[in-house]
CSV table of C-alpha atoms and ligand atoms in Angstrom, one decimal:
chain,number,residue,atom,x,y,z
D,1,MET,CA,-6.1,-17.6,-1.4
D,2,ARG,CA,-4.1,-19.7,1.0
D,3,VAL,CA,-1.9,-18.8,3.8
D,4,ASN,CA,1.6,-18.1,2.5
D,5,SER,CA,4.3,-19.3,4.8
D,6,ARG,CA,6.9,-17.2,3.0
D,7,LEU,CA,5.3,-14.1,4.3
D,8,THR,CA,6.3,-15.1,7.8
D,9,ALA,CA,9.9,-15.7,6.7
D,10,THR,CA,10.4,-12.5,4.8
D,11,LEU,CA,8.7,-10.4,7.3
D,12,ALA,CA,10.3,-11.9,10.4
D,13,GLY,CA,12.7,-9.0,10.7
D,14,VAL,CA,10.0,-6.5,11.1
D,15,ALA,CA,8.1,-8.7,13.6
D,16,ILE,CA,11.2,-9.2,15.7
D,17,LEU,CA,11.9,-5.4,15.7
D,18,GLY,CA,8.3,-4.9,16.8
D,19,LEU,CA,8.5,-7.4,19.6
D,20,GLY,CA,11.7,-5.8,20.9
D,21,LEU,CA,10.0,-2.4,21.1
D,22,SER,CA,6.7,-3.4,22.5
D,23,ALA,CA,7.3,-2.8,26.1
D,24,CYS,CA,6.2,0.8,26.0
D,25,GLY,CA,2.9,-0.1,24.3
D,26,GLY,CA,-0.2,1.4,25.9
D,27,ASP,CA,-2.8,-0.7,27.6
D,28,SER,CA,-5.4,1.9,28.5
D,29,ASP,CA,-8.3,0.1,30.1
D,30,ASP,CA,-9.9,3.3,31.0
D,31,THR,CA,-10.4,4.7,27.5
D,32,GLY,CA,-13.3,2.6,26.3
D,33,SER,CA,-12.0,-0.8,25.4
D,34,ALA,CA,-14.0,-2.4,22.6
D,35,ASP,CA,-14.1,-5.8,24.3
D,36,GLY,CA,-17.8,-6.2,23.9
D,37,SER,CA,-18.4,-5.7,27.6
D,38,GLY,CA,-19.5,-2.1,27.3
D,39,GLY,CA,-18.9,-1.0,23.8
D,40,GLY,CA,-19.2,2.8,24.5
D,41,ASP,CA,-20.8,5.5,22.5
D,42,ALA,CA,-22.0,4.1,19.1
D,43,SER,CA,-23.9,7.1,18.0
D,44,GLU,CA,-21.3,7.9,15.3
D,45,VAL,CA,-17.9,7.0,14.0
D,46,GLU,CA,-15.3,9.3,12.5
D,47,VAL,CA,-13.3,7.2,10.1
D,48,PHE,CA,-9.9,8.7,9.3
D,49,THR,CA,-8.4,7.6,5.9
D,50,TRP,CA,-6.7,9.1,2.9
D,51,TRP,CA,-9.3,7.7,0.5
D,52,ALA,CA,-10.7,11.2,-0.2
D,53,ALA,CA,-11.4,11.2,-3.9
D,54,GLY,CA,-11.8,9.2,-7.2
D,55,SER,CA,-11.6,5.4,-7.1
D,56,GLU,CA,-10.3,5.4,-3.6
D,57,LYS,CA,-13.4,7.2,-2.3
D,58,ALA,CA,-15.5,4.9,-4.4
D,59,GLY,CA,-13.9,2.0,-2.5
D,60,LEU,CA,-14.6,3.7,0.8
D,61,ASP,CA,-18.2,4.4,-0.3
D,62,ALA,CA,-18.7,0.7,-1.0
D,63,LEU,CA,-17.6,-0.1,2.5
D,64,VAL,CA,-19.8,2.6,4.0
D,65,SER,CA,-22.9,1.2,2.2
D,66,VAL,CA,-22.3,-2.2,3.8
D,67,PHE,CA,-21.7,-0.4,7.1
D,68,ASN,CA,-25.0,1.5,6.8
D,69,GLU,CA,-26.8,-1.8,6.3
D,70,GLN,CA,-25.1,-3.5,9.2
D,71,HIS,CA,-25.2,-0.6,11.6
D,72,PRO,CA,-28.0,1.7,10.7
D,73,ASP,CA,-28.0,3.5,14.0
D,74,THR,CA,-24.3,4.6,13.8
D,75,GLU,CA,-23.6,7.7,11.8
D,76,PHE,CA,-20.6,7.5,9.5
D,77,VAL,CA,-18.5,10.6,9.6
D,78,ASN,CA,-15.9,10.9,6.9
D,79,GLY,CA,-12.6,12.1,8.2
D,80,ALA,CA,-10.6,11.5,5.0
D,81,VAL,CA,-7.6,13.7,4.3
D,82,ALA,CA,-6.5,13.9,0.6
D,83,GLY,CA,-3.0,12.9,-0.5
D,84,GLY,CA,-2.0,9.5,-1.9
D,85,ALA,CA,-0.3,7.0,0.4
D,86,GLY,CA,-1.3,9.1,3.4
D,87,SER,CA,1.3,11.8,2.3
D,88,ALA,CA,-0.7,14.5,4.1
D,89,ALA,CA,-2.9,12.3,6.4
D,90,LYS,CA,-0.2,10.7,8.4
D,91,ASP,CA,1.3,14.0,9.7
D,92,LEU,CA,-2.2,15.3,10.6
D,93,LEU,CA,-3.1,12.1,12.3
D,94,GLN,CA,0.1,12.2,14.4
D,95,SER,CA,-0.7,15.7,15.6
D,96,ARG,CA,-4.2,14.8,16.5
D,97,LEU,CA,-3.0,11.7,18.4
D,98,GLN,CA,-0.4,13.8,20.2
D,99,THR,CA,-3.0,16.4,21.3
D,100,ASN,CA,-5.5,13.7,22.5
D,101,ASP,CA,-7.9,14.4,19.7
D,102,PRO,CA,-8.0,11.0,18.0
D,103,PRO,CA,-10.6,10.0,15.4
D,104,ASP,CA,-12.7,7.0,16.3
D,105,THR,CA,-10.8,4.8,14.0
D,106,PHE,CA,-7.9,5.3,11.5
D,107,GLN,CA,-6.3,3.6,8.6
D,108,ALA,CA,-2.9,2.1,9.3
D,109,HIS,CA,-0.6,-0.1,7.2
D,110,ALA,CA,0.1,-3.6,8.5
D,111,GLY,CA,3.8,-3.9,9.6
D,112,ALA,CA,6.3,-1.3,10.7
D,113,GLU,CA,3.8,1.6,10.4
D,114,LEU,CA,1.2,0.0,12.7
D,115,GLN,CA,4.1,-0.9,15.0
D,116,ASP,CA,4.8,2.8,15.4
D,117,TYR,CA,1.3,3.4,16.8
D,118,ILE,CA,1.5,0.3,19.0
D,119,ASP,CA,4.9,1.4,20.4
D,120,ALA,CA,3.6,4.9,21.1
D,121,GLY,CA,0.6,3.5,23.0
D,122,GLN,CA,-1.8,5.1,20.6
D,123,VAL,CA,-3.9,2.1,19.7
D,124,GLU,CA,-5.9,-0.4,21.7
D,125,ASP,CA,-5.7,-4.2,21.8
D,126,VAL,CA,-8.7,-5.4,19.7
D,127,SER,CA,-7.9,-9.2,20.1
D,128,ASP,CA,-11.3,-9.8,21.8
D,129,LEU,CA,-13.1,-8.4,18.7
D,130,TYR,CA,-11.6,-11.2,16.6
D,131,ASP,CA,-13.4,-13.7,18.8
D,132,GLU,CA,-16.6,-11.7,19.1
D,133,PHE,CA,-16.8,-11.2,15.3
D,134,GLY,CA,-15.7,-14.7,14.5
D,135,LEU,CA,-12.6,-13.5,12.7
D,136,THR,CA,-9.9,-15.6,14.4
D,137,ASP,CA,-9.4,-18.0,11.5
D,138,ALA,CA,-10.6,-15.7,8.7
D,139,PHE,CA,-7.3,-14.0,7.9
D,140,PRO,CA,-3.9,-15.4,6.7
D,141,GLN,CA,-2.0,-16.1,9.9
D,142,ASP,CA,1.0,-14.3,8.4
D,143,LEU,CA,-1.0,-11.2,8.1
D,144,ILE,CA,-2.3,-11.5,11.7
D,145,ASP,CA,1.3,-11.9,12.8
D,146,ARG,CA,2.0,-8.4,11.4
D,147,LEU,CA,-0.8,-6.9,13.4
D,148,THR,CA,0.2,-8.6,16.6
D,149,VAL,CA,2.6,-7.7,19.5
D,150,ASP,CA,3.0,-9.9,22.6
D,151,GLY,CA,0.0,-12.0,21.6
D,152,LYS,CA,-2.3,-8.9,21.2
D,153,ILE,CA,-3.8,-7.9,17.9
D,154,TYR,CA,-4.0,-4.1,17.3
D,155,SER,CA,-6.1,-3.7,14.1
D,156,ILE,CA,-8.4,-5.4,11.7
D,157,PRO,CA,-7.1,-5.6,8.1
D,158,SER,CA,-9.4,-4.4,5.2
D,159,ASN,CA,-7.4,-5.5,2.1
D,160,ILE,CA,-4.2,-6.6,0.5
D,161,HIS,CA,-2.5,-4.6,-2.2
D,162,ARG,CA,0.4,-5.3,-4.6
D,163,ALA,CA,2.8,-2.5,-5.3
D,164,ASN,CA,5.0,-3.9,-8.1
D,165,VAL,CA,2.7,-3.6,-11.2
D,166,VAL,CA,3.3,-1.9,-14.5
D,167,TRP,CA,0.2,-0.4,-16.2
D,168,ALA,CA,0.4,0.5,-19.9
D,169,ASN,CA,-1.6,1.9,-22.8
D,170,PRO,CA,-1.7,-0.6,-25.6
D,171,THR,CA,-2.3,1.9,-28.3
D,172,VAL,CA,0.7,4.0,-27.3
D,173,LEU,CA,2.8,0.9,-27.3
D,174,GLU,CA,1.6,-0.2,-30.7
D,175,ASP,CA,2.2,3.3,-32.1
D,176,ALA,CA,5.8,2.9,-30.8
D,177,GLY,CA,6.2,-0.4,-32.6
D,178,LEU,CA,5.9,-2.5,-29.5
D,179,ASP,CA,3.8,-5.6,-28.8
D,180,PRO,CA,1.3,-4.6,-26.1
D,181,ALA,CA,1.3,-8.2,-24.9
D,182,ALA,CA,5.0,-8.2,-24.3
D,183,THR,CA,6.5,-8.4,-20.8
D,184,TYR,CA,10.1,-7.7,-19.9
D,185,ASP,CA,12.6,-9.8,-18.0
D,186,SER,CA,14.9,-7.1,-16.8
D,187,MET,CA,15.3,-3.3,-16.5
D,188,ASP,CA,17.6,-3.4,-19.5
D,189,ASP,CA,15.0,-5.1,-21.7
D,190,TRP,CA,12.5,-2.5,-20.5
D,191,PHE,CA,14.8,0.4,-21.3
D,192,THR,CA,14.7,-0.6,-25.0
D,193,ALA,CA,10.9,-0.4,-24.9
D,194,LEU,CA,10.9,2.9,-23.0
D,195,ASP,CA,13.3,4.3,-25.7
D,196,ALA,CA,10.8,3.3,-28.3
D,197,VAL,CA,7.9,5.1,-26.6
D,198,LYS,CA,10.1,8.2,-26.0
D,199,ASP,CA,11.1,8.2,-29.7
D,200,SER,CA,7.4,8.1,-30.6
D,201,GLY,CA,7.0,11.5,-28.9
D,202,LYS,CA,5.0,10.3,-25.9
D,203,THR,CA,6.0,10.3,-22.2
D,204,ALA,CA,7.6,6.9,-21.8
D,205,LEU,CA,6.9,6.5,-18.1
D,206,SER,CA,4.4,8.6,-16.1
D,207,VAL,CA,5.1,9.3,-12.5
D,208,ALA,CA,3.9,11.8,-9.9
D,209,THR,CA,5.0,13.3,-6.6
D,210,THR,CA,7.7,12.0,-4.3
D,211,TRP,CA,5.9,9.0,-2.7
D,212,THR,CA,5.1,7.6,-6.2
D,213,GLN,CA,8.9,7.9,-7.0
D,214,VAL,CA,9.6,6.0,-3.8
D,215,ASN,CA,7.1,3.3,-5.0
D,216,LEU,CA,9.1,3.2,-8.3
D,217,LEU,CA,12.4,3.0,-6.4
D,218,GLU,CA,11.3,0.0,-4.3
D,219,THR,CA,10.4,-1.9,-7.4
D,220,VAL,CA,13.7,-1.2,-9.1
D,221,LEU,CA,15.5,-2.4,-5.9
D,222,LEU,CA,13.4,-5.5,-6.0
D,223,SER,CA,14.1,-6.1,-9.7
D,224,ASP,CA,17.8,-5.6,-9.4
D,225,LEU,CA,18.5,-7.2,-6.0
D,226,GLY,CA,16.0,-10.0,-6.2
D,227,ALA,CA,13.5,-10.8,-3.4
D,228,GLU,CA,16.1,-11.9,-0.9
D,229,GLY,CA,18.5,-9.0,-1.5
D,230,TYR,CA,15.6,-6.6,-1.4
D,231,SER,CA,14.2,-8.0,1.9
D,232,GLY,CA,17.8,-7.8,3.3
D,233,LEU,CA,17.7,-4.1,2.9
D,234,TRP,CA,15.2,-4.0,5.8
D,235,ASP,CA,16.9,-6.5,8.2
D,236,GLY,CA,20.5,-5.4,7.7
D,237,SER,CA,21.6,-8.4,5.6
D,238,THR,CA,21.9,-6.3,2.4
D,239,ASP,CA,24.5,-3.6,2.4
D,240,TRP,CA,23.0,-0.3,1.3
D,241,THR,CA,26.4,1.0,0.3
D,242,GLY,CA,27.2,-2.0,-1.9
D,243,ASP,CA,27.7,-2.0,-5.7
D,244,ASP,CA,24.5,-3.8,-6.4
D,245,VAL,CA,22.5,-1.0,-4.7
D,246,THR,CA,24.5,1.5,-6.7
D,247,GLY,CA,23.5,-0.3,-9.9
D,248,ALA,CA,19.8,-0.2,-8.9
D,249,LEU,CA,20.0,3.5,-8.1
D,250,GLU,CA,21.6,4.0,-11.6
D,251,ASP,CA,18.6,2.2,-13.1
D,252,PHE,CA,16.2,4.3,-11.0
D,253,GLU,CA,18.0,7.5,-12.3
D,254,LYS,CA,17.6,6.2,-15.8
D,255,LEU,CA,13.9,5.4,-15.3
D,256,MET,CA,13.3,8.9,-14.0
D,257,SER,CA,14.9,10.3,-17.2
D,258,TYR,CA,11.9,8.9,-19.1
D,259,THR,CA,9.3,10.6,-16.9
D,260,ASN,CA,7.0,13.6,-17.3
D,261,THR,CA,8.6,16.9,-16.1
D,262,ASP,CA,5.4,18.0,-14.3
D,263,ARG,CA,5.6,15.0,-12.0
D,264,ASP,CA,6.2,16.8,-8.7
D,265,GLY,CA,2.9,18.6,-8.8
D,266,LEU,CA,0.9,15.5,-9.5
D,267,ASP,CA,-0.6,12.7,-7.4
D,268,TRP,CA,-1.0,9.1,-8.5
D,269,PRO,CA,-4.4,9.4,-10.2
D,270,ASP,CA,-2.9,12.1,-12.5
D,271,ALA,CA,-0.1,9.7,-13.6
D,272,THR,CA,-2.6,6.9,-14.1
D,273,GLN,CA,-4.8,9.3,-16.1
D,274,GLN,CA,-1.9,9.9,-18.5
D,275,ILE,CA,-2.0,6.2,-19.3
D,276,ILE,CA,-5.8,6.3,-19.7
D,277,ASP,CA,-5.6,9.4,-21.9
D,278,GLY,CA,-2.8,7.9,-24.1
D,279,GLN,CA,-0.3,10.6,-23.1
D,280,ALA,CA,2.1,8.1,-21.7
D,281,GLY,CA,3.1,4.5,-22.4
D,282,PHE,CA,4.0,3.0,-19.0
D,283,ASN,CA,3.3,3.7,-15.3
D,284,VAL,CA,4.4,1.8,-12.1
D,285,MET,CA,1.8,1.9,-9.4
D,286,GLY,CA,0.2,-0.3,-6.7
D,287,ASP,CA,-3.0,-2.0,-7.8
D,288,TRP,CA,-5.3,0.7,-6.5
D,289,ALA,CA,-4.7,1.8,-10.1
D,290,GLU,CA,-6.8,-1.1,-11.3
D,291,ALA,CA,-9.8,0.6,-9.6
D,292,ALA,CA,-9.0,3.9,-11.5
D,293,PHE,CA,-9.0,2.1,-14.9
D,294,GLU,CA,-12.3,0.4,-14.0
D,295,GLU,CA,-13.8,3.6,-12.7
D,296,ALA,CA,-12.9,5.3,-16.0
D,297,GLY,CA,-14.8,2.5,-17.8
D,298,LYS,CA,-11.7,0.9,-19.3
D,299,THR,CA,-11.3,-2.8,-20.0
D,300,ALA,CA,-8.1,-4.9,-20.1
D,301,PRO,CA,-6.5,-5.8,-22.4
D,302,ALA,CA,-8.2,-3.5,-25.0
D,303,ASP,CA,-7.7,-0.2,-23.1
D,304,TYR,CA,-4.9,-1.1,-20.7
D,305,VAL,CA,-2.5,-3.9,-19.9
D,306,TYR,CA,-0.6,-4.8,-16.8
D,307,PHE,CA,2.3,-7.0,-15.8
D,308,PRO,CA,4.8,-7.3,-12.9
D,309,VAL,CA,7.6,-4.7,-12.9
D,310,PRO,CA,10.3,-6.2,-15.2
D,311,GLY,CA,12.5,-8.5,-13.2
D,312,THR,CA,9.9,-9.0,-10.4
D,313,ASP,CA,7.7,-11.7,-11.8
D,314,GLY,CA,7.0,-14.3,-9.1
D,315,THR,CA,7.3,-11.7,-6.3
D,316,PHE,CA,4.4,-10.0,-4.6
D,317,ASP,CA,5.4,-6.6,-3.2
D,318,PHE,CA,2.9,-6.6,-0.4
D,319,LEU,CA,1.0,-4.0,1.7
D,320,ALA,CA,-2.2,-4.1,3.7
D,321,ASP,CA,-4.5,-1.4,5.1
D,322,SER,CA,-6.0,-2.0,8.5
D,323,PHE,CA,-8.3,-0.2,10.9
D,324,THR,CA,-7.6,0.6,14.6
D,325,LEU,CA,-9.3,1.6,17.8
D,326,PRO,CA,-7.3,4.6,19.0
D,327,VAL,CA,-6.7,5.1,22.7
D,328,GLY,CA,-9.3,7.7,23.8
D,329,ALA,CA,-11.6,7.3,20.8
D,330,PRO,CA,-14.7,9.5,21.6
D,331,HIS,CA,-17.1,6.9,20.1
D,332,PRO,CA,-15.6,3.5,20.9
D,333,GLY,CA,-18.9,1.8,20.2
D,334,GLY,CA,-19.0,3.4,16.8
D,335,ALA,CA,-15.4,2.3,16.1
D,336,LYS,CA,-16.3,-1.3,17.1
D,337,ALA,CA,-19.2,-1.3,14.7
D,338,TRP,CA,-16.9,0.0,11.9
D,339,LEU,CA,-14.3,-2.7,12.7
D,340,GLU,CA,-17.1,-5.3,12.5
D,341,THR,CA,-18.0,-4.2,9.0
D,342,VAL,CA,-14.4,-3.9,7.9
D,343,GLY,CA,-13.7,-7.5,8.9
D,344,SER,CA,-16.9,-9.0,7.6
D,345,PRO,CA,-16.9,-11.0,4.4
D,346,GLU,CA,-19.6,-8.7,3.0
D,347,GLY,CA,-17.6,-5.5,3.8
D,348,GLN,CA,-14.4,-7.0,2.4
D,349,ALA,CA,-16.1,-8.2,-0.8
D,350,ALA,CA,-17.7,-4.8,-1.5
D,351,PHE,CA,-14.7,-2.7,-0.6
D,352,ASN,CA,-12.0,-4.7,-2.3
D,353,LYS,CA,-14.0,-5.2,-5.5
D,354,ALA,CA,-14.1,-1.4,-5.8
D,355,LYS,CA,-10.6,-0.8,-4.6
D,356,GLY,CA,-8.6,-3.0,-6.9
D,357,SER,CA,-7.2,-5.0,-3.9
D,358,ILE,CA,-7.9,-8.5,-2.7
D,359,PRO,CA,-9.7,-9.3,0.5
D,360,ALA,CA,-7.8,-10.1,3.6
D,361,ASN,CA,-10.7,-12.1,4.9
D,362,THR,CA,-10.5,-15.4,3.0
D,363,ASN,CA,-14.2,-16.0,3.4
D,364,ALA,CA,-15.1,-13.0,1.2
D,365,ASP,CA,-16.7,-13.9,-2.2
D,366,THR,CA,-14.3,-12.9,-5.0
D,367,SER,CA,-16.1,-14.6,-7.9
D,368,ASP,CA,-17.1,-11.3,-9.5
D,369,PHE,CA,-13.7,-9.7,-9.1
D,370,SER,CA,-11.9,-8.4,-12.2
D,371,ASP,CA,-9.4,-10.4,-14.2
D,372,TYR,CA,-6.5,-8.4,-12.8
D,373,GLN,CA,-7.7,-9.1,-9.2
D,374,GLN,CA,-7.9,-12.8,-10.0
D,375,THR,CA,-4.2,-12.7,-11.0
D,376,ALA,CA,-3.4,-10.9,-7.7
D,377,ILE,CA,-5.3,-13.5,-5.7
D,378,GLU,CA,-3.3,-16.2,-7.4
D,379,SER,CA,0.0,-14.4,-7.1
D,380,PHE,CA,-0.5,-13.8,-3.4
D,381,GLY,CA,-1.1,-17.5,-2.9
D,382,SER,CA,2.0,-18.6,-4.8
D,383,ASP,CA,4.6,-15.8,-5.1
D,384,THR,CA,7.4,-14.8,-2.8
D,385,ILE,CA,6.1,-12.1,-0.6
D,386,VAL,CA,8.1,-9.0,0.2
D,387,SER,CA,7.3,-5.8,2.2
D,388,SER,CA,6.5,-2.5,0.5
D,389,LEU,CA,8.8,0.4,1.4
D,390,ALA,CA,6.5,3.2,0.3
D,391,HIS,CA,3.4,1.8,2.1
D,392,GLY,CA,4.3,1.1,5.7
D,393,ALA,CA,5.1,-2.6,5.5
D,394,ALA,CA,8.9,-2.5,5.6
D,395,VAL,CA,10.0,0.5,7.7
D,396,PRO,CA,8.6,2.9,10.3
D,397,VAL,CA,7.1,6.2,9.3
D,398,ALA,CA,10.3,8.2,10.3
D,399,THR,CA,12.5,6.0,8.1
D,400,LEU,CA,10.1,6.4,5.2
D,401,ASN,CA,10.1,10.2,5.7
D,402,ALA,CA,13.9,10.2,5.5
D,403,VAL,CA,13.9,8.0,2.4
D,404,SER,CA,11.4,10.3,0.8
D,405,ASP,CA,13.4,13.4,1.6
D,406,ALA,CA,16.5,11.9,0.1
D,407,THR,CA,14.6,10.7,-3.0
D,408,SER,CA,13.1,14.2,-3.5
D,409,LYS,CA,16.5,15.8,-3.3
D,410,PHE,CA,17.9,13.3,-5.8
D,411,THR,CA,15.1,13.5,-8.4
D,412,THR,CA,15.0,17.3,-8.2
D,413,GLY,CA,18.7,17.5,-8.9
D,414,ALA,CA,19.7,18.7,-5.4
D,415,SER,CA,21.9,15.7,-4.7
D,416,ASP,CA,24.0,13.3,-6.8
D,417,LEU,CA,23.8,9.5,-6.8
D,418,ALA,CA,26.6,8.9,-4.3
D,419,THR,CA,25.0,11.3,-1.9
D,420,TYR,CA,21.6,9.7,-2.5
D,421,GLN,CA,23.0,6.3,-1.7
D,422,SER,CA,24.6,7.4,1.5
D,423,GLU,CA,21.5,9.2,2.6
D,424,LEU,CA,19.4,6.1,2.0
D,425,ALA,CA,21.9,4.0,3.9
D,426,SER,CA,21.7,6.4,6.9
D,427,ALA,CA,17.9,6.7,6.7
D,428,VAL,CA,17.4,2.9,7.0
D,429,SER,CA,20.2,2.3,9.5
D,430,GLY,CA,18.7,4.9,11.7
D,431,SER,CA,15.5,3.0,12.0
W,501,GAL,C1,-1.6,3.2,0.0
W,501,GAL,C2,-2.8,2.5,0.5
W,501,GAL,C3,-3.7,2.2,-0.5
W,501,GAL,C4,-4.0,3.4,-1.5
W,501,GAL,C5,-2.7,4.0,-1.9
W,501,GAL,C6,-2.8,5.3,-2.7
W,501,GAL,O1,-0.7,3.5,1.0
W,501,GAL,O2,-2.5,1.4,1.3
W,501,GAL,O3,-5.0,1.7,0.0
W,501,GAL,O4,-4.9,4.2,-0.9
W,501,GAL,O5,-1.9,4.3,-0.7
W,501,GAL,O6,-3.3,6.3,-1.9
């Protein structure tokens, strides 16, 4: 994996936004800075994530086992809150932070989401830990740029995920008369295949609750607008009210017509399970789904196949998780120990192998990673990189919440397409 200079270019808008807002960032020297000079209470560490079950918990468990080897005297306390993409965790975290009850460390997406916490003065500068742990040159510079404000780095990244992947059941496709090895160049090509699966009596496209629909939406926008047009949605250079966005929303509406009707009561593992069980043909999901297939004992390409969302080949829809040291963490020494394991090549190899993602630390050994993960490593090194909407890279949490509300209204029939488009335009321009 090599540093991808295009990441810097495409994400520059977010970085500039962050720099402009950074003046109110907190610098609380009195709350147990993890600068190596004192460390603070290391008896335990409460780790707040949304990796509460299934393959996500398996990923966390893999990281915890390296942590227990590296830091046997610090007790790991699991503060995970269920709900994919942090759909429940982020609200709870915010109320804990606002009532001065922070966990010792929490999961935050690199980019605009982390920026929120920095701007609110809720996370400490951990730049010194990069030197202390020997991490300064371990991560792609572009990723570090997304964790940095005014020269200070505010978290340690654990992984890099790709959000624009289709997962499919080859038997369902064959039964519908399709070639399971086929890929599709555009949404229109894909609609023909979706029709075939629908006609065969199966769900053509499985999806789950609102955030997974937003994940689907972002990939349709990416497909129809292209990487540049899509990135322009976040820096103001693409007009949200334009005809090309209308066309993408029409495609999104059409895609939603192929989906399972029980979708709003499901989370992402349920939609992936429909592919595993042969109830559905296709699913769009970030590559944490790879870990769910593996955990279910499935092998590609016999049991499942994957390819970039039609029309997005050559583009890597990027997101990264990272871990923070919250201001006022009760066990800063424990947090520091956790951050050391998160950043280490051993921690990254164990965690990412189990999580379906690729290591952020370029020194991690990926030789035994799955075939899918090898494709992700290669794509990250050569593709155009764009920021995920649904996973905190492109927009702040408040904007994502407004996009999610508008999407839920639209997909439950409470608004029409014109209203949806104008609500999306206001959601993003308000950010
Ligand atoms: C993302 C997160 C991933 C994965 C996914 C589904 O936001 O970055 O690590 O957990 O949600 O919950």
